[in-house]
Amino acid sequence: MKYSFMIEPGHTVKLKDYDPDFNAGLKKEEAAAKLEKLGEELSELQYLMYAAADTSLLIVLQGRDTSGKDGTIRHLTSHMNAQSCRVASFKQPTPEEIGHDFLWRIHKETPIKGSITIFNRSHYEDVLVVKVHKLAPDKIIERRYDHINNFEESLIDAGTCIIKFNLHISKDEQKARLLDREKESVKSWKLSVADWKERELWDQYTEAYEKALEKCSTKEAPWYVIPANHKWFRDLAITEVVVERLRPYRDRWQEDLKKRGVIALKELQTYRDSLKAGGKSTSEEA
Ligand code: AMP
Ligand code: MG
């Protein structure tokens, strides 16, 4: 069962075609049971990826304010070993960052082989917020879609698996979540006037998202629209995609680890044989 919507390359995107309330007819408890299984598989796949160390995983999270990027990160990392996963958050660029090309700060944060990096916002901000607020000339922004596709292609060539998620919430759900932050004292720190101001630009953001998804959904690095009004369903949909994208690597990783295991055992045997031949034996001998 598919819980998300993969954007086919070249497909015209209209976000209104995707229901943010979609839950595949699942009840919360059913989803929790499925999620637990997928979570276990994700842990196993991450372990294999870490050990085989020939592939890296880049997860890109994009979505409007309150769409659940932080919650998604909490969920995903709960199934991951902290040793081989990290989060990179992209805020308004610093003067040093803005003095470089827009991919400069991004490239530095990409994952090393064997590890996972989750981008909390990303290079896509440079065709989203930058486009909506006209922070760069149109001509420059127009060229960025190709730059992004080429950049991602070069990461893929270097062994990176790229998964891009758009957390899709409705305008009503955003309002409810923003108001919720006002009511709950532990959530108020998240409040920002900017969130309400950005909300006024809802339609402009919709257009910018549609264009980014349309131009930058490629065969190797497709975009996935995630119905995100229900947090429990969002977590299930995202985990399903991550597991499905990593599964095809499993056999290769296991084969590779088996071969390395055989070599390591052989080396150990040779060492022990040499000790014996020299008349030295240790009490630790197996
Ligand atoms: P938050 O994710 O709520 O901490 O907010 C980070 C803010 O930084 C958001 O409003 C983003 O739109 C903004 N931001 C991220 N990247 C860029 C960028 N390249 N140019 C301008 N603003 C950005
Ligand atoms: Mg914010």
Coordinates of C-alpha atoms and ligand atoms in Angstrom, one line a residue:
M1 CA 0.0 0.0 0.0
K2 CA 1.3 3.4 -0.9
Y3 CA 0.7 6.1 1.7
S4 CA 2.4 8.9 -0.1
F5 CA 2.3 10.4 -3.6
M6 CA 5.4 10.2 -5.7
I7 CA 5.7 12.9 -8.3
E8 CA 6.5 11.4 -11.7
P9 CA 9.2 13.3 -13.6
G10 CA 7.6 15.8 -15.9
H11 CA 4.3 15.6 -14.2
T12 CA 2.3 18.9 -13.8
V13 CA 1.7 19.4 -10.1
K14 CA -1.5 20.8 -8.6
L15 CA -1.3 20.5 -4.8
K16 CA -5.1 20.6 -4.5
D17 CA -5.1 17.2 -6.2
Y18 CA -3.6 15.7 -3.0
D19 CA -5.7 15.4 0.1
P20 CA -3.8 16.5 3.2
D21 CA -6.3 14.6 5.3
F22 CA -5.7 11.3 3.4
N23 CA -5.2 8.3 5.8
A24 CA -5.8 5.3 3.5
G25 CA -8.8 4.4 5.6
L26 CA -6.5 3.4 8.5
K27 CA -7.2 3.8 12.1
K28 CA -4.6 5.3 14.3
E29 CA -3.9 1.9 16.1
E30 CA -3.6 0.1 12.8
A31 CA -1.1 2.7 11.6
A32 CA 0.9 2.4 14.8
A33 CA 1.3 -1.4 14.4
K34 CA 2.5 -1.0 10.8
L35 CA 4.8 1.8 11.8
E36 CA 6.4 -0.3 14.5
K37 CA 7.3 -3.0 12.0
L38 CA 8.6 -0.5 9.5
G39 CA 10.6 1.3 12.3
E40 CA 12.4 -2.0 13.1
E41 CA 13.2 -2.5 9.5
L42 CA 14.5 1.0 9.2
S43 CA 16.9 0.4 12.2
E44 CA 18.1 -2.8 10.6
L45 CA 18.7 -1.1 7.2
Q46 CA 20.5 1.9 8.8
Y47 CA 22.8 -0.6 10.6
L48 CA 23.6 -2.3 7.3
M49 CA 24.2 1.0 5.5
Y50 CA 26.5 2.2 8.3
A51 CA 28.5 -1.1 8.2
A52 CA 28.7 -1.4 4.4
A53 CA 29.7 2.3 4.2
D54 CA 29.3 2.6 0.4
T55 CA 26.1 4.6 0.3
S56 CA 24.7 7.6 2.1
L57 CA 21.2 8.8 2.6
L58 CA 19.9 12.4 2.3
I59 CA 16.4 13.1 3.4
V60 CA 15.1 16.5 2.5
L61 CA 12.2 17.9 4.5
Q62 CA 10.2 20.8 3.1
G63 CA 6.9 22.1 4.3
R64 CA 5.1 25.3 5.4
D65 CA 5.3 26.5 9.0
T66 CA 3.7 24.0 11.4
S67 CA 3.7 21.2 8.7
G68 CA 5.5 18.9 11.1
K69 CA 9.2 19.0 10.1
D70 CA 10.4 18.9 13.7
G71 CA 8.0 16.1 14.6
T72 CA 9.0 14.1 11.6
I73 CA 12.7 14.4 12.6
R74 CA 11.9 13.3 16.2
H75 CA 10.1 10.2 14.8
L76 CA 12.7 9.3 12.2
T77 CA 15.6 9.6 14.5
S78 CA 13.9 7.5 17.1
H79 CA 14.6 4.6 14.8
M80 CA 18.2 5.6 14.1
N81 CA 21.5 5.2 15.7
A82 CA 22.8 8.7 16.6
Q83 CA 26.3 7.6 15.6
S84 CA 25.5 7.6 12.0
C85 CA 22.8 10.2 11.6
R86 CA 22.5 14.0 11.9
V87 CA 20.2 16.9 11.2
A88 CA 21.1 20.1 9.3
S89 CA 18.7 23.0 9.6
F90 CA 18.7 25.8 7.1
K91 CA 17.6 29.2 8.3
Q92 CA 18.0 32.7 6.8
P93 CA 21.5 32.7 5.3
T94 CA 24.2 34.4 7.2
P95 CA 26.2 37.2 5.5
E96 CA 29.0 34.6 4.7
E97 CA 26.5 32.2 3.2
I98 CA 24.8 34.9 1.1
G99 CA 28.2 35.9 -0.2
H100 CA 28.5 32.5 -1.8
D101 CA 26.4 30.6 -4.4
F102 CA 23.2 29.2 -2.9
L103 CA 24.5 25.6 -2.8
W104 CA 27.7 26.4 -0.9
R105 CA 26.2 26.0 2.6
I106 CA 24.2 23.0 1.5
H107 CA 27.0 21.0 0.0
K108 CA 29.0 21.1 3.2
E109 CA 26.2 19.4 5.1
T110 CA 25.7 16.4 2.7
P111 CA 26.1 12.9 4.3
I112 CA 29.3 11.0 4.4
K113 CA 29.1 7.3 3.1
G114 CA 27.4 5.1 5.6
S115 CA 25.5 7.9 7.3
I116 CA 22.1 9.7 7.1
T117 CA 21.6 13.4 7.1
I118 CA 18.1 14.9 7.4
F119 CA 17.7 18.4 6.0
N120 CA 15.3 20.5 8.0
R121 CA 14.5 22.9 5.1
S122 CA 17.1 22.9 2.3
H123 CA 18.4 24.3 -1.0
Y124 CA 14.7 24.4 -2.1
E125 CA 14.2 27.5 0.1
D126 CA 16.1 29.3 -2.6
V127 CA 13.3 28.6 -5.1
L128 CA 10.5 28.9 -2.4
V129 CA 10.9 31.7 0.2
V130 CA 13.3 33.5 -2.1
K131 CA 10.8 33.4 -5.0
V132 CA 7.8 34.4 -3.0
H133 CA 9.6 37.3 -1.4
K134 CA 11.5 38.2 -4.6
L135 CA 14.8 38.0 -2.7
A136 CA 16.7 37.4 -5.9
P137 CA 16.0 38.4 -9.5
D138 CA 13.6 36.1 -11.4
K139 CA 16.2 35.3 -14.0
I140 CA 18.6 34.0 -11.3
I141 CA 15.8 31.9 -9.6
E142 CA 14.8 30.4 -12.9
R143 CA 18.2 29.0 -13.4
R144 CA 18.3 27.4 -10.0
Y145 CA 16.0 24.5 -10.9
D146 CA 18.7 23.2 -13.3
H147 CA 21.4 23.9 -10.8
I148 CA 19.6 21.9 -8.2
N149 CA 19.0 18.9 -10.5
N150 CA 22.7 18.9 -11.5
F151 CA 23.8 19.1 -7.9
E152 CA 21.5 16.3 -6.8
E153 CA 22.7 14.2 -9.8
S154 CA 26.3 14.6 -8.7
L155 CA 25.4 13.5 -5.2
I156 CA 23.7 10.4 -6.6
D157 CA 26.7 9.6 -8.7
A158 CA 28.8 9.7 -5.6
G159 CA 26.6 7.1 -3.9
T160 CA 23.9 9.2 -2.2
C161 CA 20.3 8.1 -2.1
I162 CA 18.1 11.2 -2.0
I163 CA 14.5 11.3 -0.7
K164 CA 12.6 14.5 -0.8
F165 CA 9.4 15.0 1.2
N166 CA 6.9 17.8 1.0
L167 CA 4.8 17.8 4.2
H168 CA 1.4 18.7 2.8
I169 CA -1.1 20.4 5.3
S170 CA -4.3 22.3 4.7
K171 CA -4.7 26.0 5.4
D172 CA -7.3 25.2 8.1
E173 CA -4.9 22.7 9.8
Q174 CA -2.2 25.3 9.8
K175 CA -4.5 27.8 11.5
A176 CA -5.5 25.3 14.2
R177 CA -1.8 24.4 14.8
L178 CA -0.8 28.1 15.1
L179 CA -3.6 28.8 17.5
D180 CA -2.7 25.7 19.5
R181 CA 0.7 27.2 20.0
E182 CA -0.9 30.2 21.6
K183 CA -2.9 28.1 24.0
E184 CA -0.2 25.7 25.2
S185 CA 2.5 27.4 27.2
V186 CA 5.1 24.8 26.4
K187 CA 4.6 25.4 22.7
S188 CA 4.4 29.3 22.8
W189 CA 8.2 29.6 22.3
K190 CA 7.6 28.5 18.7
L191 CA 5.2 31.4 18.0
S192 CA 6.4 33.9 15.5
V193 CA 4.6 36.9 13.9
A194 CA 6.4 35.8 10.7
D195 CA 4.3 32.6 10.6
W196 CA 1.1 34.6 10.4
K197 CA 2.6 36.9 7.8
E198 CA 3.8 34.0 5.7
R199 CA 0.3 32.5 5.9
E200 CA -1.0 35.5 4.0
L201 CA 1.2 34.4 1.1
W202 CA -0.4 30.9 1.1
D203 CA -1.2 30.9 -2.6
Q204 CA 2.1 32.2 -3.7
Y205 CA 3.8 29.5 -1.7
T206 CA 1.5 26.9 -3.3
E207 CA 2.6 28.0 -6.7
A208 CA 6.3 28.0 -5.8
Y209 CA 6.0 24.5 -4.3
E210 CA 4.2 23.3 -7.4
K211 CA 6.9 24.6 -9.7
A212 CA 9.7 23.2 -7.5
L213 CA 8.1 19.7 -7.4
E214 CA 7.4 19.8 -11.1
K215 CA 10.9 20.9 -12.2
C216 CA 12.9 18.9 -9.7
S217 CA 11.2 15.5 -9.4
T218 CA 13.7 13.3 -11.2
K219 CA 13.8 9.5 -11.7
E220 CA 16.6 9.1 -9.2
A221 CA 15.5 11.8 -6.8
P222 CA 11.7 12.1 -6.9
W223 CA 9.6 14.3 -4.7
Y224 CA 7.0 12.7 -2.4
V225 CA 3.9 14.6 -1.3
I226 CA 3.0 13.5 2.2
P227 CA -0.5 13.9 3.5
A228 CA 0.4 15.6 6.8
N229 CA -2.8 16.7 8.5
H230 CA -2.7 13.6 10.7
K231 CA 0.7 13.4 12.4
W232 CA 0.4 9.6 12.9
F233 CA -0.3 9.1 9.2
R234 CA 2.5 11.4 8.2
D235 CA 5.0 9.4 10.2
L236 CA 3.8 6.1 8.7
A237 CA 3.9 7.5 5.1
I238 CA 7.4 8.9 5.5
T239 CA 8.8 5.8 7.2
E240 CA 7.3 3.6 4.4
V241 CA 9.1 5.6 1.7
V242 CA 12.4 5.6 3.5
V243 CA 12.3 1.8 4.1
E244 CA 11.2 1.1 0.5
R245 CA 14.0 3.3 -0.9
L246 CA 16.6 1.5 1.2
R247 CA 15.4 -2.1 0.8
P248 CA 16.9 -2.6 -2.7
Y249 CA 20.3 -2.0 -1.2
R250 CA 19.9 -4.7 1.5
D251 CA 21.3 -7.7 -0.5
R252 CA 24.3 -5.8 -1.7
W253 CA 25.1 -4.6 1.8
Q254 CA 24.7 -8.0 3.3
E255 CA 26.9 -9.6 0.6
D256 CA 29.6 -7.1 1.1
L257 CA 29.5 -7.5 4.9
K258 CA 29.6 -11.3 4.5
K259 CA 32.7 -11.1 2.2
R260 CA 34.4 -8.7 4.7
G261 CA 33.6 -11.1 7.5
V262 CA 35.2 -14.0 5.7
I263 CA 38.4 -12.0 5.1
A264 CA 38.5 -10.9 8.8
L265 CA 38.1 -14.5 10.0
K266 CA 40.8 -15.6 7.6
E267 CA 43.2 -13.0 8.9
L268 CA 42.5 -14.0 12.4
Q269 CA 43.1 -17.7 11.6
T270 CA 46.4 -16.8 9.9
Y271 CA 47.5 -14.9 13.0
R272 CA 46.6 -17.7 15.3
D273 CA 48.4 -20.2 13.1
S274 CA 51.5 -18.1 13.1
L275 CA 51.5 -18.0 16.9
K276 CA 51.2 -21.8 17.0
A277 CA 54.0 -22.2 14.5
G278 CA 56.2 -20.0 16.6
G279 CA 55.4 -22.1 19.7
K280 CA 53.5 -19.3 21.2
S281 CA 50.0 -19.9 22.2
T282 CA 47.8 -17.6 24.2
S283 CA 45.3 -18.5 26.9
E284 CA 42.8 -16.4 24.9
E285 CA 42.9 -18.8 22.0
A286 CA 39.4 -19.8 20.8
Ligands
AMP1 P1 12.3 28.0 11.0 O1 12.4 26.8 10.1 O2 10.9 28.2 11.5 O3 13.3 28.0 12.0 O4 12.5 29.2 10.1 C1 13.6 29.4 9.3 C2 13.3 30.5 8.3 O5 14.5 30.7 7.5 C3 12.1 30.2 7.4 O6 11.3 31.3 7.4 C4 12.8 30.0 6.1 O7 11.9 30.4 5.0 C5 14.0 30.9 6.2 N1 15.0 30.5 5.2 C6 15.6 29.3 5.0 N2 16.4 29.3 4.0 C7 16.4 30.6 3.4 C8 17.0 31.2 2.3 N3 17.8 30.5 1.6 N4 16.7 32.5 2.1 C9 15.8 33.2 2.9 N5 15.2 32.6 3.9 C10 15.5 31.3 4.2
MG2 MG 8.9 28.9 11.5

